[in-house]
Structures are given as C-alpha cells and as structure tokens.
CSV table of N, CA and C in Angstrom, one decimal:
chain,number,residue,atom,x,y,z
A,126,MET,N,81.1,104.8,118.5
A,126,MET,CA,81.2,104.8,117.9
A,126,MET,C,81.5,104.5,116.8
A,127,GLY,N,82.7,104.5,115.1
A,127,GLY,CA,82.7,104.9,114.2
A,127,GLY,C,81.5,103.8,113.8
A,128,ARG,N,80.9,104.6,112.8
A,128,ARG,CA,79.7,103.6,111.8
A,128,ARG,C,81.0,102.5,110.1
A,129,HIS,N,80.9,101.5,109.8
A,129,HIS,CA,81.4,100.4,109.6
A,129,HIS,C,81.1,100.4,108.1
A,130,PHE,N,82.0,101.1,107.1
A,130,PHE,CA,81.2,101.0,105.9
A,130,PHE,C,81.7,99.5,105.0
A,131,GLY,N,82.4,98.5,105.5
A,131,GLY,CA,82.8,97.8,104.4
A,131,GLY,C,84.1,97.9,104.0
A,132,LEU,N,85.2,98.4,104.8
A,132,LEU,CA,85.8,99.1,102.9
A,132,LEU,C,86.9,97.6,104.6
A,133,LEU,N,87.6,97.1,102.6
A,133,LEU,CA,88.6,96.8,103.5
A,133,LEU,C,89.7,97.3,102.4
A,134,VAL,N,91.1,97.3,103.0
A,134,VAL,CA,92.3,97.9,102.6
A,134,VAL,C,93.3,96.2,102.9
A,135,TYR,N,94.2,95.8,101.1
A,135,TYR,CA,94.8,95.4,100.5
A,135,TYR,C,96.2,95.9,101.0
A,136,ILE,N,97.2,95.0,101.2
A,136,ILE,CA,98.3,95.3,100.7
A,136,ILE,C,99.0,94.4,100.1
A,137,ASN,N,99.7,94.1,99.0
A,137,ASN,CA,100.1,93.1,98.3
A,137,ASN,C,101.0,92.9,98.0
A,138,SER,N,101.5,94.1,97.7
A,138,SER,CA,103.0,94.6,97.9
A,138,SER,C,103.8,95.0,98.8
A,139,LEU,N,104.7,95.3,99.2
A,139,LEU,CA,105.9,95.6,100.3
A,139,LEU,C,107.1,96.4,99.7
A,140,LYS,N,107.7,97.1,99.5
A,140,LYS,CA,109.0,97.3,98.8
A,140,LYS,C,109.3,98.4,99.6
A,141,LEU,N,110.8,97.7,100.4
A,141,LEU,CA,111.4,98.6,102.0
A,141,LEU,C,112.9,98.8,100.9
A,142,THR,N,113.5,100.3,102.0
A,142,THR,CA,114.8,100.3,100.8
A,142,THR,C,115.3,100.7,102.2
A,143,ASN,N,116.6,100.7,102.5
A,143,ASN,CA,117.4,101.2,103.5
A,143,ASN,C,116.3,101.4,104.4
A,144,PHE,N,114.8,100.2,105.7
A,144,PHE,CA,114.1,100.3,106.2
A,144,PHE,C,114.8,99.3,107.0
A,145,ARG,N,115.4,100.3,108.4
A,145,ARG,CA,116.0,99.2,109.1
A,145,ARG,C,117.0,98.3,109.0
A,146,ASN,N,116.8,96.7,109.0
A,146,ASN,CA,118.1,95.9,108.5
A,146,ASN,C,117.9,95.4,106.7
A,147,TYR,N,116.6,95.8,106.9
A,147,TYR,CA,116.8,95.9,105.2
A,147,TYR,C,117.6,96.8,104.5
A,148,SER,N,118.5,97.1,103.0
A,148,SER,CA,118.9,97.1,102.3
A,148,SER,C,118.2,97.3,101.2
A,149,GLN,N,117.6,96.3,100.9
A,149,GLN,CA,116.4,96.3,100.0
A,149,GLN,C,115.6,94.9,99.8
A,150,VAL,N,114.0,94.5,99.8
A,150,VAL,CA,113.7,93.7,100.5
A,150,VAL,C,112.4,94.2,99.0
A,151,ASP,N,111.7,93.5,98.6
A,151,ASP,CA,110.1,93.2,97.5
A,151,ASP,C,109.0,92.1,97.9
A,152,LEU,N,108.6,92.1,98.7
A,152,LEU,CA,107.3,91.4,99.1
A,152,LEU,C,106.0,91.1,98.1
A,153,LEU,N,105.8,90.2,97.5
A,153,LEU,CA,104.2,90.4,96.9
A,153,LEU,C,103.4,89.2,98.2
A,154,LEU,N,102.2,89.7,98.3
A,154,LEU,CA,101.5,89.0,100.4
A,154,LEU,C,100.3,89.0,99.4
A,155,ASP,N,99.7,88.0,99.6
A,155,ASP,CA,98.9,87.3,99.3
A,155,ASP,C,97.5,88.1,100.4
A,156,LYS,N,96.1,88.3,99.4
A,156,LYS,CA,94.6,88.7,99.4
A,156,LYS,C,94.4,88.2,101.5
A,157,GLY,N,94.8,86.5,101.6
A,157,GLY,CA,94.4,85.5,102.7
A,157,GLY,C,95.2,85.9,103.9
A,158,LEU,N,95.9,85.0,104.4
A,158,LEU,CA,96.5,85.0,105.7
A,158,LEU,C,98.6,85.4,104.8
A,159,ASN,N,99.2,86.0,105.5
A,159,ASN,CA,100.5,86.0,106.1
A,159,ASN,C,101.5,85.7,106.6
A,160,LEU,N,102.5,84.8,106.2
A,160,LEU,CA,102.3,84.6,108.0
A,160,LEU,C,104.5,84.9,108.1
A,161,PHE,N,105.0,86.0,108.1
A,161,PHE,CA,106.1,85.5,108.6
A,161,PHE,C,107.3,85.0,109.8
A,162,VAL,N,108.1,84.4,108.7
A,162,VAL,CA,108.3,83.2,110.2
A,162,VAL,C,109.9,82.8,109.7
A,163,GLY,N,110.7,83.0,111.1
A,163,GLY,CA,112.1,82.7,111.0
A,163,GLY,C,112.7,83.3,112.1
A,164,GLU,N,114.1,83.1,112.5
A,164,GLU,CA,115.0,82.8,113.8
A,164,GLU,C,114.9,84.4,113.8
A,165,ASN,N,115.4,84.3,115.5
A,165,ASN,CA,115.5,85.8,116.2
A,165,ASN,C,116.7,87.0,115.3
A,166,ALA,N,116.0,88.1,115.8
A,166,ALA,CA,116.4,89.4,115.1
A,166,ALA,C,117.3,89.4,113.6
A,167,GLN,N,116.1,88.0,112.8
A,167,GLN,CA,116.5,88.3,110.9
A,167,GLN,C,115.0,89.6,110.8
A,168,GLY,N,114.6,90.2,110.8
A,168,GLY,CA,113.6,91.4,110.4
A,168,GLY,C,111.8,90.9,110.1
A,169,LYS,N,111.7,90.5,111.6
A,169,LYS,CA,110.0,89.8,111.5
A,169,LYS,C,109.6,91.1,111.8
A,170,SER,N,109.8,91.7,112.7
A,170,SER,CA,109.1,93.0,113.5
A,170,SER,C,109.4,94.0,113.1
A,171,ASN,N,110.4,93.7,112.1
A,171,ASN,CA,110.8,95.2,111.0
A,171,ASN,C,109.2,95.4,110.1
A,172,LEU,N,109.7,94.3,108.9
A,172,LEU,CA,108.5,94.1,107.9
A,172,LEU,C,107.4,94.5,108.9
A,173,LEU,N,106.6,94.5,110.2
A,173,LEU,CA,105.4,94.3,111.0
A,173,LEU,C,105.3,96.0,111.0
A,174,GLU,N,106.4,96.5,111.3
A,174,GLU,CA,107.0,97.9,111.9
A,174,GLU,C,106.5,99.1,110.1
A,175,ALA,N,106.8,98.7,109.5
A,175,ALA,CA,107.2,99.5,107.6
A,175,ALA,C,105.6,99.6,107.1
A,176,ILE,N,105.0,98.1,107.7
A,176,ILE,CA,103.3,98.4,107.3
A,176,ILE,C,102.4,99.5,108.6
A,177,TYR,N,103.1,99.0,109.5
A,177,TYR,CA,102.1,99.7,110.5
A,177,TYR,C,102.2,101.6,110.4
A,178,LEU,N,104.4,102.0,110.0
A,178,LEU,CA,104.3,103.1,109.6
A,178,LEU,C,103.5,103.7,108.5
A,179,LEU,N,103.4,102.8,107.3
A,179,LEU,CA,102.4,103.5,106.4
A,179,LEU,C,100.4,103.8,106.6
A,180,SER,N,100.6,102.7,107.2
A,180,SER,CA,98.8,103.1,107.9
A,180,SER,C,98.4,103.9,109.2
A,181,THR,N,99.7,103.9,109.6
A,181,THR,CA,99.6,105.5,110.1
A,181,THR,C,100.5,106.4,110.5
A,182,LEU,N,102.1,107.2,109.4
A,182,LEU,CA,102.7,107.1,109.6
A,182,LEU,C,103.7,108.1,110.6
A,183,ARG,N,103.5,107.0,111.8
A,183,ARG,CA,104.4,106.6,113.1
A,183,ARG,C,105.2,105.2,112.6
A,184,SER,N,105.6,105.2,113.7
A,184,SER,CA,106.8,104.0,114.3
A,184,SER,C,106.4,103.3,115.6
A,185,SER,N,106.2,102.5,115.9
A,185,SER,CA,105.8,101.6,116.5
A,185,SER,C,106.8,101.3,117.5
A,186,ARG,N,107.7,101.5,117.1
A,186,ARG,CA,108.9,101.2,118.4
A,186,ARG,C,110.3,102.6,117.9
A,187,ALA,N,110.1,103.7,117.0
A,187,ALA,CA,111.3,104.3,116.8
A,187,ALA,C,111.0,105.7,116.9
A,188,SER,N,112.2,105.8,118.5
A,188,SER,CA,111.5,107.1,118.6
A,188,SER,C,112.0,108.5,117.7
A,189,SER,N,112.7,108.7,116.8
A,189,SER,CA,112.8,109.5,115.3
A,189,SER,C,113.5,108.8,114.1
A,190,ASP,N,112.9,109.9,113.3
A,190,ASP,CA,113.5,108.5,111.8
A,190,ASP,C,114.5,108.2,111.6
A,191,SER,N,115.7,109.0,112.3
A,191,SER,CA,117.0,108.5,111.8
A,191,SER,C,116.7,106.5,112.5
A,192,ASP,N,116.0,106.5,113.1
A,192,ASP,CA,116.2,104.6,113.7
A,192,ASP,C,115.6,104.0,113.0
A,193,LEU,N,115.0,104.6,111.7
A,193,LEU,CA,114.2,104.1,110.6
A,193,LEU,C,115.5,103.1,110.3
A,194,VAL,N,116.7,103.9,109.6
A,194,VAL,CA,117.4,104.0,109.0
A,194,VAL,C,118.1,103.0,108.7
A,195,CYS,N,118.6,101.6,107.6
A,195,CYS,CA,119.1,100.8,108.0
A,195,CYS,C,120.7,101.3,107.8
A,196,ARG,N,121.4,100.9,109.6
A,196,ARG,CA,122.5,101.4,110.0
A,196,ARG,C,123.8,101.3,108.0
A,197,ASP,N,123.9,100.2,107.4
A,197,ASP,CA,125.2,100.0,107.0
A,197,ASP,C,124.5,101.5,105.7
A,198,VAL,N,124.1,101.7,105.3
A,198,VAL,CA,123.6,102.9,104.8
A,198,VAL,C,124.1,104.3,105.7
A,199,LEU,N,124.3,104.4,106.4
A,199,LEU,CA,124.6,105.8,106.9
A,199,LEU,C,126.0,105.4,107.4
A,200,GLU,N,126.6,104.4,106.7
A,200,GLU,CA,127.7,104.3,107.3
A,200,GLU,C,128.5,104.5,105.9
A,201,SER,N,128.0,103.9,105.1
A,201,SER,CA,128.7,103.9,103.7
A,201,SER,C,128.2,105.2,102.8
A,202,GLU,N,126.8,105.4,102.9
A,202,GLU,CA,126.7,106.0,101.7
A,202,GLU,C,127.1,108.3,102.0
A,203,PHE,N,128.1,108.5,102.6
A,203,PHE,CA,128.1,109.8,102.8
A,203,PHE,C,129.8,109.5,102.6
A,204,PRO,N,130.4,109.6,101.5
A,204,PRO,CA,131.1,110.5,101.4
A,204,PRO,C,132.6,111.6,102.2
A,205,VAL,N,133.4,111.6,102.5
A,205,VAL,CA,134.0,112.0,102.9
A,205,VAL,C,135.5,112.8,103.1
A,206,ALA,N,135.0,114.2,102.6
A,206,ALA,CA,136.3,115.2,101.9
A,206,ALA,C,137.0,115.6,102.2
A,207,ARG,N,138.1,116.7,102.5
A,207,ARG,CA,139.0,117.5,102.7
A,207,ARG,C,139.0,118.6,101.7
C-alpha cells in the first residue's frame, strides 16, 4: 500500500461549457461537504462525472469524448453551406 503524506486536494469551483446536458455552468463549492440534489435527469451525475474526468482524465460512463459534448452544441454550431 502506498504512503500517505496527508495531502488533500480541494475543488473550490467547477466551470463546465458544453459538457453533457450543460451548455454553461459555474459552481462554487465549499471546502466541506457539497450535496447535489434534484429531480431525475437534471445533471447530478454529470457533475460527478466531470469531477471524475478531471481527476482521472477518463470518463466514468462515456465510451468516446464525443459522448461528453452537449448535444445542443453538436446540432447548432456547425453551419452548412453549399
């Protein structure tokens, strides 16, 4: 088992742009306990996935990076010309 040096990392804010169901979100987090509460399918798990992605550089649920992009962006930000 590895040695523990007593180092703790705190996330004091989280800013997401075009991540899953969030087009834009800015969260300020407390140093203590933070709870994400809401109805089903409102993005609670997506917040946790974003934190997991930042700490491991892998998604806990997506098989490809394109699965992480907000679908509204994929549909609206690519102009088509002839």
